[in-house]
Coordinates of C-alpha atoms in Angstrom, one line a residue:
X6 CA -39.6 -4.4 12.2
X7 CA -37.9 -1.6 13.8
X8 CA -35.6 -3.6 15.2
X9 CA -34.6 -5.4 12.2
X10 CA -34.1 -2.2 10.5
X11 CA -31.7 -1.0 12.9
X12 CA -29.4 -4.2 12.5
X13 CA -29.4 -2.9 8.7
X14 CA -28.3 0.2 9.7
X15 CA -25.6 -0.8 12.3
X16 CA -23.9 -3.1 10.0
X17 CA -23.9 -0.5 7.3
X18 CA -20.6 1.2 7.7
X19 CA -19.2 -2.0 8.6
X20 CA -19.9 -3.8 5.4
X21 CA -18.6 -1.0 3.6
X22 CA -15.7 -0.6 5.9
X23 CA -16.6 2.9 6.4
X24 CA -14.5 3.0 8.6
X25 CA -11.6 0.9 6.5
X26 CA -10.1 3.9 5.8
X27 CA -9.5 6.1 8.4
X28 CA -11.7 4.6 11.5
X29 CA -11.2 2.5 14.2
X30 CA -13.0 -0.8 14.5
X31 CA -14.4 -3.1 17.2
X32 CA -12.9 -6.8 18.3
X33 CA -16.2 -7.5 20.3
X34 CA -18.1 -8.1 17.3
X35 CA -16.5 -11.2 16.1
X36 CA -16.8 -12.8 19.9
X37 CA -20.6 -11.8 19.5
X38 CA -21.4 -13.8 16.4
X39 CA -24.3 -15.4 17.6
X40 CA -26.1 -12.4 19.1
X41 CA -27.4 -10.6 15.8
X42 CA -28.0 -6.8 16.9
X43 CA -31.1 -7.2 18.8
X44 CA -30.0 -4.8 21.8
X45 CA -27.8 -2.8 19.4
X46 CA -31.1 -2.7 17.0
X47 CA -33.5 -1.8 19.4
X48 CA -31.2 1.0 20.8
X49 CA -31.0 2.2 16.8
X50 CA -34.6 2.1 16.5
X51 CA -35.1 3.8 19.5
X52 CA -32.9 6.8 18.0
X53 CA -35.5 7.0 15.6
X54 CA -34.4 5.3 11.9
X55 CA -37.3 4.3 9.8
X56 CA -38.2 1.0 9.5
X57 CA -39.7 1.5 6.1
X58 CA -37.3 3.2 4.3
X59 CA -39.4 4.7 2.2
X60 CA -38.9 8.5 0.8
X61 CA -40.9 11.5 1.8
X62 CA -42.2 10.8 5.3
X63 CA -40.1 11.5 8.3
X64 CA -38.0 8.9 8.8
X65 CA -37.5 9.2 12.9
X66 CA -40.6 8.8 14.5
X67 CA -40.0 9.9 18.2
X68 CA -39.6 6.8 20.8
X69 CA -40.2 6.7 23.9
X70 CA -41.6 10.1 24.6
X71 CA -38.8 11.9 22.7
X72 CA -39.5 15.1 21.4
X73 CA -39.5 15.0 17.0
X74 CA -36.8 17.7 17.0
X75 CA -34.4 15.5 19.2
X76 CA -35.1 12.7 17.4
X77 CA -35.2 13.6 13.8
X78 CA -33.5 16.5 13.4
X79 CA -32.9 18.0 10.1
X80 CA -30.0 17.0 7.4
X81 CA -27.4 19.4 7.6
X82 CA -26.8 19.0 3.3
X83 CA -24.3 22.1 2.5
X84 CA -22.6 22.6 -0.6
X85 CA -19.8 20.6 -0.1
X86 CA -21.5 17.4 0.9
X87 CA -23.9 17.7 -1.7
X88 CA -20.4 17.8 -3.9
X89 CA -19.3 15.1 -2.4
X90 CA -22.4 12.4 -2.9
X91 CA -23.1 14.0 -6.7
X92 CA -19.3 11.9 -7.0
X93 CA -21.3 9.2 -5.8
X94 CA -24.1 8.7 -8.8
X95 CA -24.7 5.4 -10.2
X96 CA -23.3 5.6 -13.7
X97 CA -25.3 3.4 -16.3
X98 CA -22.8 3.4 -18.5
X99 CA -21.6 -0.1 -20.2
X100 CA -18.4 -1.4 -18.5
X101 CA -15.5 -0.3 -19.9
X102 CA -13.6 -2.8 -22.4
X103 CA -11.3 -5.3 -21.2
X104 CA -7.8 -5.2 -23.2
X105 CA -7.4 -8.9 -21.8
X106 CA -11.0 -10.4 -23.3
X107 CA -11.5 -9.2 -26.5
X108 CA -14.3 -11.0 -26.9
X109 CA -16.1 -9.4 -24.1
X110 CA -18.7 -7.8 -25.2
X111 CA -19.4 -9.9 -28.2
X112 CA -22.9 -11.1 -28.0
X113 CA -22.1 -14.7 -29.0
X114 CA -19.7 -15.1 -26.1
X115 CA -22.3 -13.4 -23.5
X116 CA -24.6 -15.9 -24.1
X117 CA -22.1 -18.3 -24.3
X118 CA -20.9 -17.8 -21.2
X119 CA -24.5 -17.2 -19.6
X120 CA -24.9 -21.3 -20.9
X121 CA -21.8 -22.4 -19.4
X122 CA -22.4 -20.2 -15.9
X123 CA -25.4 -22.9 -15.1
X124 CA -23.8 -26.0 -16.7
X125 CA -22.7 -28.3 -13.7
X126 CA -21.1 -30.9 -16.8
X127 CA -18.0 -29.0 -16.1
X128 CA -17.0 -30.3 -12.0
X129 CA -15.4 -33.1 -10.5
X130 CA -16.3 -34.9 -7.8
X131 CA -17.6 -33.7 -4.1
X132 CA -15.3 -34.6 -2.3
X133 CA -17.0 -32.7 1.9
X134 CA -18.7 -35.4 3.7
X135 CA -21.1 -32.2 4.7
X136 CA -22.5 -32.7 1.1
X137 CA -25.4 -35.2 2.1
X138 CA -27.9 -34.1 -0.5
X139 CA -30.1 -31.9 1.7
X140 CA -31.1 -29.1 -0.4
X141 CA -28.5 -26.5 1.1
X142 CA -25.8 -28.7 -1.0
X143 CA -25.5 -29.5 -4.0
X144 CA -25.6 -33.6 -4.1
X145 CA -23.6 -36.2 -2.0
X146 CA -19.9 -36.8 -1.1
X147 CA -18.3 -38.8 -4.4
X148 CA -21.0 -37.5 -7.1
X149 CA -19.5 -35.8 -10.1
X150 CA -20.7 -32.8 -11.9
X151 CA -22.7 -31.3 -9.6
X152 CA -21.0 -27.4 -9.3
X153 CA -22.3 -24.6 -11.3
X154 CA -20.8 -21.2 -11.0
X155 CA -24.5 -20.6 -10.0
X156 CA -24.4 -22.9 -7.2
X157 CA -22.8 -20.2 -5.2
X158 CA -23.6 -17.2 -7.0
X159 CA -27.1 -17.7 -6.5
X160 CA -28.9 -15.1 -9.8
X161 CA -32.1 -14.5 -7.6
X162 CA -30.1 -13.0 -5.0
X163 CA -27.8 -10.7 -6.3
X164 CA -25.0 -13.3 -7.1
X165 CA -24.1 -14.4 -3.7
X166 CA -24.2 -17.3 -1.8
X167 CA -27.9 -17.8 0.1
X168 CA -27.4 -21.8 -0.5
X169 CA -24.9 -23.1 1.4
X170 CA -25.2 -24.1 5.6
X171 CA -25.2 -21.3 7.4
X172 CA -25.0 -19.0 4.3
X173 CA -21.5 -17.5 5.6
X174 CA -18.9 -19.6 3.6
X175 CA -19.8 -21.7 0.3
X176 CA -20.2 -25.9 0.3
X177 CA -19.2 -26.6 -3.0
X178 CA -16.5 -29.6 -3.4
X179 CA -15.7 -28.8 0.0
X180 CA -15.7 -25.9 2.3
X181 CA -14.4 -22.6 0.9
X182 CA -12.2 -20.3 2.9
X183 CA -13.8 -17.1 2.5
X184 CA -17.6 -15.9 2.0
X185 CA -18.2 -15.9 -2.2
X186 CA -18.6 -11.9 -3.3
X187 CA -21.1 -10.7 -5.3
X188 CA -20.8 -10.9 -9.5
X189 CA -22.8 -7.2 -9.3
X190 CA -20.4 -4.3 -10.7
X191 CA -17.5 -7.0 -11.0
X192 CA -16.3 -5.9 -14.2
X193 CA -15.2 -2.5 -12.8
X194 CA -12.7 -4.4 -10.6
X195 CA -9.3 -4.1 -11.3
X196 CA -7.7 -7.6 -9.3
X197 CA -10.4 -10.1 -7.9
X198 CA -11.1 -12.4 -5.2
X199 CA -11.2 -10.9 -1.9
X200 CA -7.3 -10.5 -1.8
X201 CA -6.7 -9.9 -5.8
X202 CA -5.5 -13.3 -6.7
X203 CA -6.2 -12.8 -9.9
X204 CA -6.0 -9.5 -12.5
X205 CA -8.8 -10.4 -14.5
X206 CA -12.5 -11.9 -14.4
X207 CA -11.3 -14.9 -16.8
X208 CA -8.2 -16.0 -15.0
X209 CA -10.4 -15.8 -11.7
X210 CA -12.6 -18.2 -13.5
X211 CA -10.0 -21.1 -14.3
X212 CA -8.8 -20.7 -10.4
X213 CA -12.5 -21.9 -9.8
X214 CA -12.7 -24.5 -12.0
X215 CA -9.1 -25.9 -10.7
X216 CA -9.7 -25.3 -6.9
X217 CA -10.3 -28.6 -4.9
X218 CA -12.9 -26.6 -3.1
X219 CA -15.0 -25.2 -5.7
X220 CA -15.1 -27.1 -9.0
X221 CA -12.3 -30.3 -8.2
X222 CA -11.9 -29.9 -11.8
X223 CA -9.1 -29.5 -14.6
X224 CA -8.2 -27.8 -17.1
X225 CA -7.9 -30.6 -19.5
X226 CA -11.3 -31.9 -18.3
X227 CA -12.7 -28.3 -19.2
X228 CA -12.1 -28.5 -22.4
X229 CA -12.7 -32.5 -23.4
X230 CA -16.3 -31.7 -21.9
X231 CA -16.7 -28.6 -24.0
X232 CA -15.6 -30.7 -26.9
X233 CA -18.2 -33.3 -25.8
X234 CA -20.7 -30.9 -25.1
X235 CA -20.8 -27.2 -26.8
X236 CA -18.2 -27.9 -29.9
X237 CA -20.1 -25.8 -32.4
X238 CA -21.0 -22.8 -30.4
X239 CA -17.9 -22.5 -29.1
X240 CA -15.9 -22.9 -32.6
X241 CA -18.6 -20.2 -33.8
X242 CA -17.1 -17.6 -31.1
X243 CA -13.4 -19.0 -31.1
X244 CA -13.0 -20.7 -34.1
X245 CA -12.1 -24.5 -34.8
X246 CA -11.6 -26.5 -31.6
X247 CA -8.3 -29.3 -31.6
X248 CA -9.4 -33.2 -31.8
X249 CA -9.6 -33.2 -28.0
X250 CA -11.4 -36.5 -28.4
X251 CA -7.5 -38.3 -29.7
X252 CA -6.5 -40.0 -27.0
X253 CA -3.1 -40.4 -28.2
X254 CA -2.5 -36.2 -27.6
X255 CA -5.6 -35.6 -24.7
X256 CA -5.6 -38.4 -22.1
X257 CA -9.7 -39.0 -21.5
X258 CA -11.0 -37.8 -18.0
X259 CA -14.4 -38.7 -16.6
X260 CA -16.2 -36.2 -13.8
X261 CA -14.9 -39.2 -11.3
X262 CA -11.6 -39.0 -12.6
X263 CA -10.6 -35.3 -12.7
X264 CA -9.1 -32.8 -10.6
X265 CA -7.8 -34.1 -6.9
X266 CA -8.5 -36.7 -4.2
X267 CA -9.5 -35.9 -0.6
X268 CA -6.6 -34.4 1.7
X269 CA -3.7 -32.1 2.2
X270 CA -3.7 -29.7 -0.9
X271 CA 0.2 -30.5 -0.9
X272 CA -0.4 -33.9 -1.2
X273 CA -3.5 -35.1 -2.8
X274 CA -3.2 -37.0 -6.4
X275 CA -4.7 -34.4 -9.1
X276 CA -5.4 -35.6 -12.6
X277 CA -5.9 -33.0 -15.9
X278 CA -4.3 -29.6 -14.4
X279 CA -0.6 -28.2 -14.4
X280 CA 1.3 -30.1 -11.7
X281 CA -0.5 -33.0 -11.4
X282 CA 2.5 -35.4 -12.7
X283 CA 0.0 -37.3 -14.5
X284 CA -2.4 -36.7 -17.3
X285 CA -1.8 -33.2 -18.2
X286 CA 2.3 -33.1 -17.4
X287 CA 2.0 -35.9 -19.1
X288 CA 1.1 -34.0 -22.5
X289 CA 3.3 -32.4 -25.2
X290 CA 3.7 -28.7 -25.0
X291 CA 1.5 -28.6 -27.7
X292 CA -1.2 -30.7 -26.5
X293 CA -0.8 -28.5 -23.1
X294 CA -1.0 -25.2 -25.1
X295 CA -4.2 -26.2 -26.8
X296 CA -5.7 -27.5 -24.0
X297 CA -5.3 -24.5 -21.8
X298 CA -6.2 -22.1 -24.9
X299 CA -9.8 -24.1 -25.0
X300 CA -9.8 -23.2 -21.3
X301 CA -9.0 -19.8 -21.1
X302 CA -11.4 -19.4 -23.8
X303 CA -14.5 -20.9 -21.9
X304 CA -13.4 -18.3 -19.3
X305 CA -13.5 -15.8 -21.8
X306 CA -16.9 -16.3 -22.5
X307 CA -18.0 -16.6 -18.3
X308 CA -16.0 -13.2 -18.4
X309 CA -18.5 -11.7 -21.4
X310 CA -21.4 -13.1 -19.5
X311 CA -20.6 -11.6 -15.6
X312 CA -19.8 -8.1 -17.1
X313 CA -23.3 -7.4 -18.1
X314 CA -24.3 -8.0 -14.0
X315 CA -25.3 -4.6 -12.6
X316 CA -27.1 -3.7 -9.4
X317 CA -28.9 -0.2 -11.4
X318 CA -29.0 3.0 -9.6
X319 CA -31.5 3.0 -6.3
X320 CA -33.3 5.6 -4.2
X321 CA -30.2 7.9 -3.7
X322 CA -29.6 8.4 -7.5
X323 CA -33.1 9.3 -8.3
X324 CA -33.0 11.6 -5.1
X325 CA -29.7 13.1 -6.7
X326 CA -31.3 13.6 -9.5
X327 CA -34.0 15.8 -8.2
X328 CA -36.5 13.7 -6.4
X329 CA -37.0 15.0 -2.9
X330 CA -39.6 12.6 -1.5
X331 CA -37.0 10.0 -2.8
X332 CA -35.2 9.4 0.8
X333 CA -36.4 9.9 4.2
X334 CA -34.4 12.5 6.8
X335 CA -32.9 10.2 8.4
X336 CA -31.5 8.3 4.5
X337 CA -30.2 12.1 4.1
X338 CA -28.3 12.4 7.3
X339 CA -27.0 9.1 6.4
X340 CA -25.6 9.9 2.9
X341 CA -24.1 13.0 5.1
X342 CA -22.7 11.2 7.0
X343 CA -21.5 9.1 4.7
X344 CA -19.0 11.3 3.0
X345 CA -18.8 13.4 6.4
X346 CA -17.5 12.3 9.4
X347 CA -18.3 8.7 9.6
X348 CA -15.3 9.0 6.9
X349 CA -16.8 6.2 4.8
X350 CA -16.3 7.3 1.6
X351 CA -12.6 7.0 1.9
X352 CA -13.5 3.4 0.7
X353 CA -16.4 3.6 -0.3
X354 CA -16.1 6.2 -3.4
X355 CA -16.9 6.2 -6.7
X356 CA -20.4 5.3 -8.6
X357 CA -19.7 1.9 -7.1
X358 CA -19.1 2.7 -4.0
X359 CA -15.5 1.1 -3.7
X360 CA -11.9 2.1 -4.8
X361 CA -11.4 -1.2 -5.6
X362 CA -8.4 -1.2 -3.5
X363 CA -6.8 -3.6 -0.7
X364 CA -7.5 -2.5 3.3
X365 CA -6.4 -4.4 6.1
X366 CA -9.9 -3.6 8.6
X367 CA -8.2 -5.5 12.0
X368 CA -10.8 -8.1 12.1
X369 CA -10.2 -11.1 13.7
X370 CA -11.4 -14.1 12.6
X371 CA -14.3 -16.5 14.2
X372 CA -15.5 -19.5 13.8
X373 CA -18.1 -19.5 11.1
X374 CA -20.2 -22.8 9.5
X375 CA -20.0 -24.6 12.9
X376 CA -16.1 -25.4 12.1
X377 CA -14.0 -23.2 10.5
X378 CA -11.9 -20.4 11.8
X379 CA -9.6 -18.6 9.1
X380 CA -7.1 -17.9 10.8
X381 CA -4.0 -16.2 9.5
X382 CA -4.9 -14.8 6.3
X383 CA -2.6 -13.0 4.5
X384 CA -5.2 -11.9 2.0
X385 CA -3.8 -9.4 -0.4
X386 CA 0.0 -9.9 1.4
X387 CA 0.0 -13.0 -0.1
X388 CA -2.0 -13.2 -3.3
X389 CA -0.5 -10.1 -5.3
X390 CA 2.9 -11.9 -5.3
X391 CA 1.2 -14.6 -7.4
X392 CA -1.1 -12.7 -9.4
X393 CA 2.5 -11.4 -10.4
X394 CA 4.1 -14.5 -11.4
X395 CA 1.1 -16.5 -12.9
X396 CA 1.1 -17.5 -16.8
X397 CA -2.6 -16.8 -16.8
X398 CA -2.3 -12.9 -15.9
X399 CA -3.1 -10.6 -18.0
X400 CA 0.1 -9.8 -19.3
X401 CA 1.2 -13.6 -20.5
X402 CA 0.7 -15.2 -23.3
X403 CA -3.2 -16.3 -23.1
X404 CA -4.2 -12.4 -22.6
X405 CA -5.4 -10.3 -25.2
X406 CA -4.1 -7.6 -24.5
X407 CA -2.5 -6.2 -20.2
X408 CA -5.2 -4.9 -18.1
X409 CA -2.8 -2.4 -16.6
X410 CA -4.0 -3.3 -13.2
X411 CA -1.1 -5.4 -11.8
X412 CA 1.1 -3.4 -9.2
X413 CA 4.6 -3.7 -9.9
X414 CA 5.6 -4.5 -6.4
X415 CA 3.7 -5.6 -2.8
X416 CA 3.3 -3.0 -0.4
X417 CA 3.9 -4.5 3.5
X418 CA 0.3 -2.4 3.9
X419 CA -1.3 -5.0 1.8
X420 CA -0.3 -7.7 4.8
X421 CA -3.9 -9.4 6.2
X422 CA -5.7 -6.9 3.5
X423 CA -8.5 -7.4 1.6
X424 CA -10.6 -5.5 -1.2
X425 CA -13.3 -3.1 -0.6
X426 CA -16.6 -4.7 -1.3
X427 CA -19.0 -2.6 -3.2
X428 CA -22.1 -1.6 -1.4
X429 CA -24.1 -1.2 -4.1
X430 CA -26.9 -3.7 -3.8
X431 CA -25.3 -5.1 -0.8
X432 CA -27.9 -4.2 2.3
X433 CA -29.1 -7.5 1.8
X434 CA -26.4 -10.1 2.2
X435 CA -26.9 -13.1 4.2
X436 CA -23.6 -12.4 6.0
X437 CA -20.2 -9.6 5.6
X438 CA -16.6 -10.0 5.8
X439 CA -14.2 -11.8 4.0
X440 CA -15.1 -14.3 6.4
X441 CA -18.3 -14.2 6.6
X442 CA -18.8 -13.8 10.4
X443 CA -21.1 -10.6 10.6
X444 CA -24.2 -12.3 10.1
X445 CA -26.0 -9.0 10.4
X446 CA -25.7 -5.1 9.4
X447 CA -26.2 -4.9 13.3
X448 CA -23.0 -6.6 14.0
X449 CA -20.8 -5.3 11.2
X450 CA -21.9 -1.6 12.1
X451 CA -20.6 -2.4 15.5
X452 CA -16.7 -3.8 14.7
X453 CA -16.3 -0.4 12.5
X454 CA -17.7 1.8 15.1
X455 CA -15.7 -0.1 17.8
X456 CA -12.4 0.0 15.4
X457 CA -11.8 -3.5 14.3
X458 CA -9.8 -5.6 16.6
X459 CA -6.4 -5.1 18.7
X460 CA -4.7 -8.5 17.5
X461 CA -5.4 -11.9 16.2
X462 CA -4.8 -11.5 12.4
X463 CA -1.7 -10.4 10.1
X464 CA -0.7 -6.8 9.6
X465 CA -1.8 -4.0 11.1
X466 CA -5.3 -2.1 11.1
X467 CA -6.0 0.4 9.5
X468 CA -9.1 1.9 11.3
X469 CA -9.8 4.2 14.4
X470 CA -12.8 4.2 16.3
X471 CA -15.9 5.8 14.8
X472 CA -18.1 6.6 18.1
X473 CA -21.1 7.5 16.4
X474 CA -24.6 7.6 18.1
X475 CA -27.2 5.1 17.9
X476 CA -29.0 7.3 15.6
X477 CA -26.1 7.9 13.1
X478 CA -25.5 4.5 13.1
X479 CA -29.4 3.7 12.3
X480 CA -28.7 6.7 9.6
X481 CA -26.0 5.1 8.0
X482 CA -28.1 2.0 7.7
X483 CA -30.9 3.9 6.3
X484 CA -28.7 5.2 3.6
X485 CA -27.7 2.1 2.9
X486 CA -30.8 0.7 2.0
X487 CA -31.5 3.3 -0.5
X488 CA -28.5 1.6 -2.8
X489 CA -30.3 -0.9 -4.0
X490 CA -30.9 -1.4 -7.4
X491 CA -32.9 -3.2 -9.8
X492 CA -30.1 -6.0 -10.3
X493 CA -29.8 -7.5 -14.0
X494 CA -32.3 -8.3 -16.8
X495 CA -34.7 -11.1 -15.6
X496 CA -33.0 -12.8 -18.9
X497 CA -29.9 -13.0 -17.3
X498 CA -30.8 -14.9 -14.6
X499 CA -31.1 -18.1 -16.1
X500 CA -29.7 -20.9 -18.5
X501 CA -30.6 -18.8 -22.1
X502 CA -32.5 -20.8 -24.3

């Protein structure tokens, strides 16, 4: 137990990227993949976290014949720290409107949305050999409509991926590149996927249902299937829907039929999405226009469902808020640390814990899911530029309204970056990194402490070395744990009725 505690509180900094920001990080970490943190956690448990986690009882038992005072000293919490974690309270208060969606916060669309977040009528085929119908997948190679949004953000555990092989990357039409994020918090975002693809939770949504790894879908396929399927809710939200059922103006698409065929993205056949040089090029502007405008709307309405997903305030709030016996000594030198000289809340600010920004952390990629190694990711270096140019941003035609959120131009810091996760809820992920290749707190805390890695990825890294102590590692972890929340309403976790 003790030992499995410490792994949370080595990987701690690491998944927040405490050190992102100002640190130096570790390249052993990566090589170590395998090993978990069993020395690194039995060295942290030693230095005396608590296993429990639990508020009011000293948190540092002494090990090994230590004395109590060495072992569990007491928080050094002065005026300015306390300052500094008050900026830190969970704020309750609704997500801010989207200029882009405005039908985000209508209740209609939410539960709209909350529908079309289970319904798997929506995916083209699978298309991975891996997918051989064990339960970790979602059916076999060639089967249609078998992808949910909730097939990788798994509701009963905090909207990330616990499914998949190996729980690092996501199985869904094939292998994805990168580990799926949580949906917690995501509507306080300001670009999203891990390297701000996209400037807006809806347009992030239509890149999912078009990517030959996730959905192998289309847009025209989208919206014939909503036809088919949820015609009068959505004109109830939207308003009335075009005769998407005329197959002189909207070629017909079965689940087989839609998006692309196995092999190189460049040169696969596609059917029903821009570029394919088929069924949707094939269309009149018009037809095109109103086939996209059903799509983006069916986004629109994902977009109204994912903003209501909040972790809830934890431990450290309620100790913030006057409860003493609310975290341990060794959670409260943590939170010091915290926004002291571990130097994490650099990142890691805000009720959220994340400034939502783009940090290249030096990590060098491994191989993770038996096969894949992602190697030479530009992240952020190479996904801003087309967030910039895409039709579906926030500031073309399909928008409601600019977000305000695009940059104007690429920064050569945002070269192999990637956004700052938010650690709220977060303690508990199956794995960390972009990547996915920390499989433990244990292992993450251990690449920020060390400083990342000296080569083997694109730009240049950002952090320094932390050189913190097994117990302020063990700390940090501690704290960590003391961010979880309740998550959502029970009611959201499920198709509504």
């Amino acid at each position: 137990m003790a030992s499995r505690f410490a792994e949370l509180a080595i990987a701690a900094c690491a998944l927040l990227a405490c050190a992102a920001c100002g640190e130096k990080a570790d390249p052993a970490a990566s090589a170590t993949a395998g090993a978990g943190g069993s020395a690194g956690g039995t060295a942290l448990a030693a230095a005396g976290a608590s296993p429990s986690g639990s508020g009011g009882s000293s948190a540092g038992a002494a090990a090994g014949g230590a004395s109590a005072a060495s072992d569990d000293p007491d928080p050094v919490l002065t005026d300015s720290v306390m300052t500094a974690l008050r900026a830190l309270r969970y704020d309750n208060a609704a997500v801010p409107p989207d200029p882009s969606n405005k039908y985000g916060d209508l209740p209609a669309a939410r539960t709209f949305g909350q529908r079309l977040f289970f319904d798997r009528r929506l995916s083209g085929r699978l298309l991975e050999g891996d997918n051989d119908g064990s339960p970790s997948t979602l059916g076999v190679k060639g089967e249609n409509e078998k992808v949910s949004c909730a097939g990788c953000h798994v509701p009963q555990t905090n909207f990330v991926d616990t499914r998949s092989p190996h729980q690092q990357i996501s199985l869904a039409a094939q292998w994805t590149r990168r580990r799926t994020p949580t949906l917690l918090e995501v509507g306080f975002a300001s670009l999203y996927n891990w390297d701000g693809r996209r400037d807006s939770i809806w347009a992030q949504a239509i890149g999912v249902f078009e990517s030959v790894n996730e959905y192998n879908s289309s847009r025209l396929f989208i919206a014939q299937q909503t036809y088919a399927l949820h015609r009068a809710e959505y004109e109830s939200i939207f308003g009335e829907m075009p005769k998407l059922d005329d197959a002189q103006q909207f070629p017909p698409l079965s689940g087989a039929e839609t998006g692309c065929d196995e092999g190189p993205v460049e040169t696969a056949a596609c059917r029903g999405k821009p570029g394919d040089k088929a069924d949707y090029d094939g269309m009149t502007p018009e037809a095109q226009k109103a086939v996209t405008t059903v799509t983006v709307n069916v986004a629109k309405a994902l977009d109204a469902y994912v903003r209501q997903l909040r972790c809830g305030s934890g431990r450290f709030d309620a100790w913030l808020d006057g409860d003493d016996s609310a975290l341990s000594r060794s959670e409260q030198r943590g939170a010091a640390l915290f926004v002291g000289s571990a130097k994490c809340v650099s990142c890691h600010s805000g009720p959220n814990l994340t400034d939502s920004k783009f940090h290249n952390v030096g990590l060098r990629p491994a191989t993770v899911a038996v096969a894949f190694t992602d190697t030479d990711d530009r992240g952020a270096g190479e996904a801003i530029p087309l967030t910039i140019a895409d039709p579906l941003n926030s500031k073309g035609s399909f928008s409601d309204g600019d977000r305000g959120k695009l940059p104007s131009k690429v920064d050569s810091a945002l070269e192999g970056a990637f956004r700052t996760p938010t650690l709220r809820c977060a303690a508990n992920h199956p794995s960390f990194m972009h990547t996915g290749q920390h499989t433990s707190l244990a292992m993450l805390m251990r690449f920020f402490n060390r400083g990342g890695d000296p080569a083997g990825f694109p730009g240049t890294n950002e952090l320094e070395a932390l050189n913190l102590t097994d117990r302020e590692q063990a700390d940090l972890i501690a704290f960590m744990q003391t961010l979880q929340g309740p998550g959502p309403n029970a009611s959201l976790l499920a198709p509504p009725p």
